[in-house]
């Protein structure tokens, strides 16, 4: 009996070999598409089915690619040739909400937005806030230690994960973490598994921290600057003033121009058409006082400032940031990169991006979570009508420019990825950041969890 026959015998209709479904799980939102064709897709609906899949995969030495919502941006959940794609999208139940303990227990396929809707009835919310929260899953957020617009104030996903239930490569079940506020027993396997990108185990349940909904009004500030260096310096001055906005987003002039062209006749009054744009949002009981201080800082730094406290005008300001990705996607295939530098080096990183763009002739529209130094430089690959429906190809010139960009971030004391993960697209640079000792140790950790190397082979490390 083959691996596929065993899967079909034990899991029945949860196994699909439909060519359309196999093709659909070969890519993610990064635009990368894995070569070849997966063996099958298993749509697991229970922990038992995940365990059965991994037991069969171990017995037949078949690679397993774990997949959630498929919204990743690093190519880490794409079905490779001959692999079993283990989809947990049907494991989408909120199992428990404990308002008195400020926590929730969820399956991995629960969408961020749905969890927040359920928590809001109890006066709570789940702080990790990827811009894709309406379509991204909690399990995927944990697997990549995802970030987002609110991380500078409320932390990345790791800060919100209390405990995990994980199926290991041989099908055995591992429980980590705790429900208590404090807990320091043994090694912190919960933190290790958060951000492990499916290479150590399959998350089947998560206990996550919920926060009380922030009281007070939200104040939104939009500031336009002549150039991105001035805007980046202004964001640093906001931080230096010991202000901690909930949101501080920076859009460079290249991206601003593309967004303005994309919005066209729908462009709202007050939304910039040129220059760099800095979006700041304060929340909480002291939001107005913090906003007043931020406005003073931004104006002193040379910004043209617009303030809003009503939802309608705030939405007009937020429309710029929300429109960033669809605007870029309207002009070509988008390779969204993700580097992070110390906040004090943000302006330098923007300068390095501009220099690389000018020298290579490649436009690199960039948006940044300025509050935590996380930049998203984007490469636009023009649509090629001759390619038809074929998979997009990233030109070598783009990879060479990206290589320079990554090395610049490392030189400035930064990191290759602030929130998207290493996946497939950044594995060639991983050893350079970790160093020889750190890289070798991480390979040994991978081998301890997955001795046969069947879990997401090719993600983070070469297969």
mmCIF file of C-alpha atoms in Angstrom, residues 219 221 243 282 287-297 307:
data_model
loop_
_atom_site.group_PDB
_atom_site.id
_atom_site.type_symbol
_atom_site.label_atom_id
_atom_site.label_comp_id
_atom_site.label_asym_id
_atom_site.label_seq_id
_atom_site.Cartn_x
_atom_site.Cartn_y
_atom_site.Cartn_z
ATOM 1 C CA UNK A 219 -6.867 60.239 17.541
ATOM 2 C CA UNK A 221 -2.719 62.196 12.689
ATOM 3 C CA UNK A 243 5.401 58.837 23.239
ATOM 4 C CA UNK A 282 -2.909 57.389 19.651
ATOM 5 C CA UNK A 287 -4.834 59.750 23.626
ATOM 6 C CA UNK A 288 -5.654 63.437 23.112
ATOM 7 C CA UNK A 289 -2.750 64.653 25.262
ATOM 8 C CA UNK A 290 -0.354 62.270 23.482
ATOM 9 C CA UNK A 291 -1.696 63.377 20.100
ATOM 10 C CA UNK A 292 -1.161 67.054 20.996
ATOM 11 C CA UNK A 293 2.444 66.294 21.905
ATOM 12 C CA UNK A 294 2.965 64.275 18.706
ATOM 13 C CA UNK A 295 1.509 67.084 16.574
ATOM 14 C CA UNK A 296 3.913 69.568 18.139
ATOM 15 C CA UNK A 297 6.859 67.257 17.435
ATOM 16 C CA UNK A 307 -5.589 65.698 12.856
#
